[in-house]
GROMACS .gro file of C-alpha atoms in nm:
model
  255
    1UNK     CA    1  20.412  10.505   5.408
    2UNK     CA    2  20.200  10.652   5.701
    3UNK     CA    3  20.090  10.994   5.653
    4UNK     CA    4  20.087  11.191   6.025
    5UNK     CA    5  19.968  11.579   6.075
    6UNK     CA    6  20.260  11.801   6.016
    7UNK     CA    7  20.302  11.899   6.326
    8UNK     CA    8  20.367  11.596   6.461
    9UNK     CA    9  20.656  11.329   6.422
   10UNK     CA   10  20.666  10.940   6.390
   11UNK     CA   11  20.934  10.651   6.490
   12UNK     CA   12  20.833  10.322   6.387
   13UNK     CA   13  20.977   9.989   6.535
   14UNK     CA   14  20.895   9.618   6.465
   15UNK     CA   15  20.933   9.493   6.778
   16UNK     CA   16  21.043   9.662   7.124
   17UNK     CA   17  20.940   9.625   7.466
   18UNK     CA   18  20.706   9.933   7.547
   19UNK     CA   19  20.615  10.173   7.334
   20UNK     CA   20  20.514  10.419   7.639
   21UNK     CA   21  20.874  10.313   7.818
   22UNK     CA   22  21.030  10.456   7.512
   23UNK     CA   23  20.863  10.781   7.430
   24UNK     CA   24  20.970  10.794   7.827
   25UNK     CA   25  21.305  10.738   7.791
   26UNK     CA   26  21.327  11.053   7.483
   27UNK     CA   27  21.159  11.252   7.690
   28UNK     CA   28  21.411  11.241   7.944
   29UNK     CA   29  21.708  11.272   7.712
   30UNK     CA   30  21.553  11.612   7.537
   31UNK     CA   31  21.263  11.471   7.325
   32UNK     CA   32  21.079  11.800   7.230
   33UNK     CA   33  20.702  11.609   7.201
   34UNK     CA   34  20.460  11.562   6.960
   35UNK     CA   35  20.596  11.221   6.868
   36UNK     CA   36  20.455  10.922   6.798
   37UNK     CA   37  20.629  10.581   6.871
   38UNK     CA   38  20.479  10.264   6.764
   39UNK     CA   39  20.547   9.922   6.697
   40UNK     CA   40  20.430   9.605   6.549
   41UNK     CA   41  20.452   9.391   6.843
   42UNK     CA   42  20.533   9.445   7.234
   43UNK     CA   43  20.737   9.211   7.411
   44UNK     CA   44  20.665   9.400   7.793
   45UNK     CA   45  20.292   9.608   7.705
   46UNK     CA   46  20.143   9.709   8.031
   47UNK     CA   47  19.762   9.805   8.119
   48UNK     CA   48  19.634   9.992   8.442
   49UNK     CA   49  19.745   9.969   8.769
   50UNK     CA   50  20.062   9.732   8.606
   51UNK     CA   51  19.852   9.470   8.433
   52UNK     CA   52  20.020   9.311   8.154
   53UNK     CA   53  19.875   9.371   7.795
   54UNK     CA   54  19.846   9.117   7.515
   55UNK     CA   55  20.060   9.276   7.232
   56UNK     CA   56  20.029   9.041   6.975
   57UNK     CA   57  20.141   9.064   6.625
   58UNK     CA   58  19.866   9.227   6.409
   59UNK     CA   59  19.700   9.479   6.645
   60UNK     CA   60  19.827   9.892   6.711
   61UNK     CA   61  20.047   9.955   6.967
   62UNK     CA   62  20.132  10.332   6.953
   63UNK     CA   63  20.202  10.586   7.233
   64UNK     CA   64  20.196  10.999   7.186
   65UNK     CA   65  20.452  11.168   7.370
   66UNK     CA   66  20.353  11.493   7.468
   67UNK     CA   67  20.545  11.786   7.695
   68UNK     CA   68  20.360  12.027   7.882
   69UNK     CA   69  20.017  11.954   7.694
   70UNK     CA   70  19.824  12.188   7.967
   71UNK     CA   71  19.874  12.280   8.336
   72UNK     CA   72  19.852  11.972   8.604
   73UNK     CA   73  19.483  12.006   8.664
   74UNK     CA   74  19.444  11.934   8.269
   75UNK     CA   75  19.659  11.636   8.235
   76UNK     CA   76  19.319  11.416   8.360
   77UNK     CA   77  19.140  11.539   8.086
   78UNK     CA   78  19.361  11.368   7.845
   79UNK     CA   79  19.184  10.969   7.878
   80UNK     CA   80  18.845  11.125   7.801
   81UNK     CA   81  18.996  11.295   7.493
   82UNK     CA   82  19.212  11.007   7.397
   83UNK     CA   83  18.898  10.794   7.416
   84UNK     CA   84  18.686  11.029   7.152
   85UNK     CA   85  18.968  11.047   6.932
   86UNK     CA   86  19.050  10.652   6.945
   87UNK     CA   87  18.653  10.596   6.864
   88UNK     CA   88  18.643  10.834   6.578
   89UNK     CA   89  18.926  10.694   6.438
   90UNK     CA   90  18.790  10.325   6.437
   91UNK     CA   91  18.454  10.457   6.303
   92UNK     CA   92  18.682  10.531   5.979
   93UNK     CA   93  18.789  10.200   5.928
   94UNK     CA   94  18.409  10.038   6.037
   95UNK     CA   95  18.157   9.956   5.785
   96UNK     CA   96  17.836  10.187   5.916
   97UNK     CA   97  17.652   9.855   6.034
   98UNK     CA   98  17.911   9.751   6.268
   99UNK     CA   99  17.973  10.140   6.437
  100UNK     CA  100  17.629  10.183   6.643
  101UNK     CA  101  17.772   9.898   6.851
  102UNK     CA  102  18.113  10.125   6.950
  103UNK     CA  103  18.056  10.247   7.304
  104UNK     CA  104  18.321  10.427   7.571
  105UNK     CA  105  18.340  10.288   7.933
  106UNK     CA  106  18.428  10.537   8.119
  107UNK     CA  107  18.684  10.642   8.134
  108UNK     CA  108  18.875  10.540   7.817
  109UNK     CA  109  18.847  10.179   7.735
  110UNK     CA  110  18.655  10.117   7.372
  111UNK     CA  111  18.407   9.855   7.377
  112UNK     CA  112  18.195   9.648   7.088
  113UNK     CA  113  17.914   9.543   7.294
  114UNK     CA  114  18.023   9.379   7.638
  115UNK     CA  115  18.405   9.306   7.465
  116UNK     CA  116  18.675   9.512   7.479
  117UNK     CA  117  18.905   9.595   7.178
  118UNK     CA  118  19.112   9.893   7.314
  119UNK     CA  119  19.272  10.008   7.590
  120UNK     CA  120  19.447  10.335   7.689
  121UNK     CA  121  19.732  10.424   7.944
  122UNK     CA  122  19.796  10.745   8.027
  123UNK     CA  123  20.179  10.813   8.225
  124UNK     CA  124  20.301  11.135   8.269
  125UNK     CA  125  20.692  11.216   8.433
  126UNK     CA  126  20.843  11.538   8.573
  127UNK     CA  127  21.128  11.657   8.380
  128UNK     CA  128  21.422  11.785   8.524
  129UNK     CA  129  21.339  12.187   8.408
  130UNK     CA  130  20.990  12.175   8.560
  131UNK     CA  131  20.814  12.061   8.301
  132UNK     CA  132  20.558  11.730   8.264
  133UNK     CA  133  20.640  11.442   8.004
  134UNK     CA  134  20.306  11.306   7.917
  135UNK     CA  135  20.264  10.952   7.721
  136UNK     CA  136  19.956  10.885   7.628
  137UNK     CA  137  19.961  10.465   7.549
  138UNK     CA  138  19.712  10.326   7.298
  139UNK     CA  139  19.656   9.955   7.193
  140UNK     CA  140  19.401   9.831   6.959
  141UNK     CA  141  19.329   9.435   6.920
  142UNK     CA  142  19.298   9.502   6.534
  143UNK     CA  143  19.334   9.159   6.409
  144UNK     CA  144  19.382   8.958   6.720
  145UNK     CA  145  19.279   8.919   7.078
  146UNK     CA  146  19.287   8.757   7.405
  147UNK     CA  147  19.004   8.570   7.537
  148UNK     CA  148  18.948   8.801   7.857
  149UNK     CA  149  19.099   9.155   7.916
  150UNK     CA  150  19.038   9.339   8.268
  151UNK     CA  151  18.767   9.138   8.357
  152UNK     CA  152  18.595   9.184   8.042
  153UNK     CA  153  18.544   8.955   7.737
  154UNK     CA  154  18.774   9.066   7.419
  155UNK     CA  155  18.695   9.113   7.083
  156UNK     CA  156  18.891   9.245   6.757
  157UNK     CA  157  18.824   9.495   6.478
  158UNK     CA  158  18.887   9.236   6.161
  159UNK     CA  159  18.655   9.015   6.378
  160UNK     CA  160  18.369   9.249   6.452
  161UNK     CA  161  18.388   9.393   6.056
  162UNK     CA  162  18.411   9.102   5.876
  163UNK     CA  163  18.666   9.314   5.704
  164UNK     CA  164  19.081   9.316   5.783
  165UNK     CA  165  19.147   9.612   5.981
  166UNK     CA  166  19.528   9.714   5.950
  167UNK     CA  167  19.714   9.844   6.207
  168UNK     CA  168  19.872  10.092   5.997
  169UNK     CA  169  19.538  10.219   5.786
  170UNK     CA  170  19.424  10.296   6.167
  171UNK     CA  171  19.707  10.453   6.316
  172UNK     CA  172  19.699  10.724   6.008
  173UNK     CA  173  19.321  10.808   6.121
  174UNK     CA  174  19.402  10.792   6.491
  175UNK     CA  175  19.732  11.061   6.477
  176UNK     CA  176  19.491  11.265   6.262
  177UNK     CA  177  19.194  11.256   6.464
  178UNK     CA  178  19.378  11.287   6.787
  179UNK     CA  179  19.560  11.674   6.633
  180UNK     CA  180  19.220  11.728   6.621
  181UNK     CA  181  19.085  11.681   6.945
  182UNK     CA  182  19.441  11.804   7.106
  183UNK     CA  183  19.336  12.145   6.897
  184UNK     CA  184  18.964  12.159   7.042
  185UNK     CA  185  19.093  12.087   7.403
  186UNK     CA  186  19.307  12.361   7.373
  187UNK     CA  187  19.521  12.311   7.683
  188UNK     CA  188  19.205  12.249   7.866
  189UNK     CA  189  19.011  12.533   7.789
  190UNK     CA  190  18.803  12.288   7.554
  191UNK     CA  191  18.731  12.063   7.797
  192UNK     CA  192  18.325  12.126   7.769
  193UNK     CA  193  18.357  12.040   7.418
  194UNK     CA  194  18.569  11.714   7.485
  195UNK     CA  195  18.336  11.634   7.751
  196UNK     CA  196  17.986  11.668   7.520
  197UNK     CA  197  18.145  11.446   7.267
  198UNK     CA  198  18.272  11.226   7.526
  199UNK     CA  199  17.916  11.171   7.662
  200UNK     CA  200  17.817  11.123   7.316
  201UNK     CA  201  17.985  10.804   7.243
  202UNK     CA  202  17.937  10.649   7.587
  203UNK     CA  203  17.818  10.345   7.733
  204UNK     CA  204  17.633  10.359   8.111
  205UNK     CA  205  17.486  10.727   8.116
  206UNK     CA  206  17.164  10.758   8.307
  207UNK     CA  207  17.248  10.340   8.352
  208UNK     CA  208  17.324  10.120   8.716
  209UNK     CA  209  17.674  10.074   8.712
  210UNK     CA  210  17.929   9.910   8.992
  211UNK     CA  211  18.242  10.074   8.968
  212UNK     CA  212  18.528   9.844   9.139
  213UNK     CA  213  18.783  10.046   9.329
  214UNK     CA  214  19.088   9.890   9.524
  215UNK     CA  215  18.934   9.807   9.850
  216UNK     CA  216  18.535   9.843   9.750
  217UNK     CA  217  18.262   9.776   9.521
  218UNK     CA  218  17.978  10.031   9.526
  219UNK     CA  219  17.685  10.063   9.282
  220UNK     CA  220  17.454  10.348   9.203
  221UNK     CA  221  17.337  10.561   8.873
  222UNK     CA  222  17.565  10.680   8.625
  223UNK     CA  223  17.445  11.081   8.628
  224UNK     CA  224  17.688  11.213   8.430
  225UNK     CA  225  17.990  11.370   8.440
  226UNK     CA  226  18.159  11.673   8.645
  227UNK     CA  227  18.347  11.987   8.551
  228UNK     CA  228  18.680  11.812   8.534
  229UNK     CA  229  18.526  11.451   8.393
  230UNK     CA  230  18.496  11.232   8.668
  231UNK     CA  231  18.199  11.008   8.761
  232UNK     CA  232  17.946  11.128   8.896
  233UNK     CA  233  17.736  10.807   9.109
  234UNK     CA  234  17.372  10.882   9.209
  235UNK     CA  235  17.382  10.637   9.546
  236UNK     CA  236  17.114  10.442   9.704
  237UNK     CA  237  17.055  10.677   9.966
  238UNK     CA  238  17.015  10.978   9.708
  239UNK     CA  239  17.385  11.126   9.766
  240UNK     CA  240  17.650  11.175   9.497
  241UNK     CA  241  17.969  11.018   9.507
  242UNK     CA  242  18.245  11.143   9.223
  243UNK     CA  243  18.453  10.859   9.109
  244UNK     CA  244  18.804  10.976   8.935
  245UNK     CA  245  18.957  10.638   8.920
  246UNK     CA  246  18.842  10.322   8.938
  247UNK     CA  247  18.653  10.027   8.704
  248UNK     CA  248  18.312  10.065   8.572
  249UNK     CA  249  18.099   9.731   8.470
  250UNK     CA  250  17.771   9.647   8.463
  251UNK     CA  251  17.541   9.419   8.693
  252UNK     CA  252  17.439   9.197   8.412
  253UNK     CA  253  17.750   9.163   8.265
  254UNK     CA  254  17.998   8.885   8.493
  255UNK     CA  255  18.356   9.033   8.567
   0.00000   0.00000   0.00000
């Protein structure tokens, strides 16, 4: 049986079509928050921007629904966070030779060298009383993975180890670990904290990065990141240019 912070709830499914979509749909028929839906397999996962997401059999599909977590100018805080927590939590299950190669990509996708083993989705929905439904959607390749991902290559925890990562082993450390982080943020007013550990486990700082928006490519130096933990791009011609969405990669790596 899975073991989850008190505070905090936990529906299980074997199969169902989004695990996000469904922590949606509670929300909007009275779902209080703090609940956890996951599933052993996805039949409709989705990614950014409406990409589809390999939910295979084997791997952690698990979305946090939240309800009012912080005022709107904190929601964006939440893939930062997310990302610390998701890291920590597959440090546990890591043998300590295997971790040092665990980076962040800004802003929230969990790499093992240039392949990518987690990604994180972040929706949020106004409520009909004012207040915010926020899902926070996690997926792990545990045990399997695609070949390519986002333009990236792919890689899996059981793979990287040598050992079998279980879904279920990792969930437990990732509902822990994010309480945790939720408690630091503290509706935003942690957000320096969040942000030093952040920068912490990252790939790219103080690195050349392109960072692939809808209609442009640009490239510059990763400096760091700003007050409310967007990208901050040194430029060619000296000038800073803060990035709050888009894809980071890096020139020596083909996407």
């Amino acid at each position: 049986m899975v073991t989850i912070p008190e505070s905090y709830r936990h529906i299980a499914f074997d199969t169902i079509g989004s695990t996000n979509q469904h922590a949606l749909s509670l929300a909007l028929k009275g779902e209080a928050g703090n609940l956890w839906v996951t599933a052993g397999e996805q039949t409709s996962g989705v990614g950014r921007r409406g990409r589809a997401w390999s939910s295979e059999p084997g791997n952690l599909f698990a979305s946090l629904l939240l309800i009012d977590p912080a005022p709107m100018r904190g929601i964006g805080h939440l893939p930062l966070l997310t990302a610390t927590a998701v890291h920590r939590a597959v440090e546990d299950v890591m043998p300590p030779h295997v971790r040092a190669r665990l980076r962040i990509k800004w802003p929230n996708d969990l790499l093992w060298g240039d392949s990518k083993i987690c990604g994180i989705l972040l929706e949020n929905m106004p409520l009909g009383d004012g207040r915010q439904a926020v899902v926070i959607g996690i997926g792990v390749n545990c045990r399997k993975h695609p070949d390519k991902t986002e333009g990236l290559s792919a890689a899996d925890l059981s793979q990287t180890s040598g050992y079998d990562v279980a879904p279920e082993s990792l969930f437990e450390r990732l509902a822990a670990h994010m309480a945790e982080r939720l408690s630091v943020w503290d509706r935003g007013n942690g957000l320096g904290l969040i942000r030093e550990d952040w920068l912490y486990r990252a790939r790219g700082v103080g690195e050349r990065v392109v960072v692939r928006l809808p209609n442009e490519e640009i490239e510059g130096l990763f400096e760091r990141l700003d007050e409310s933990g967007g990208l901050v791009l040194r430029l060619a011609d000296g000038s800073d240019r803060v990035i709050y969405a888009g894809d980071v990669f890096w020139p020596s790596v083909t996407h």
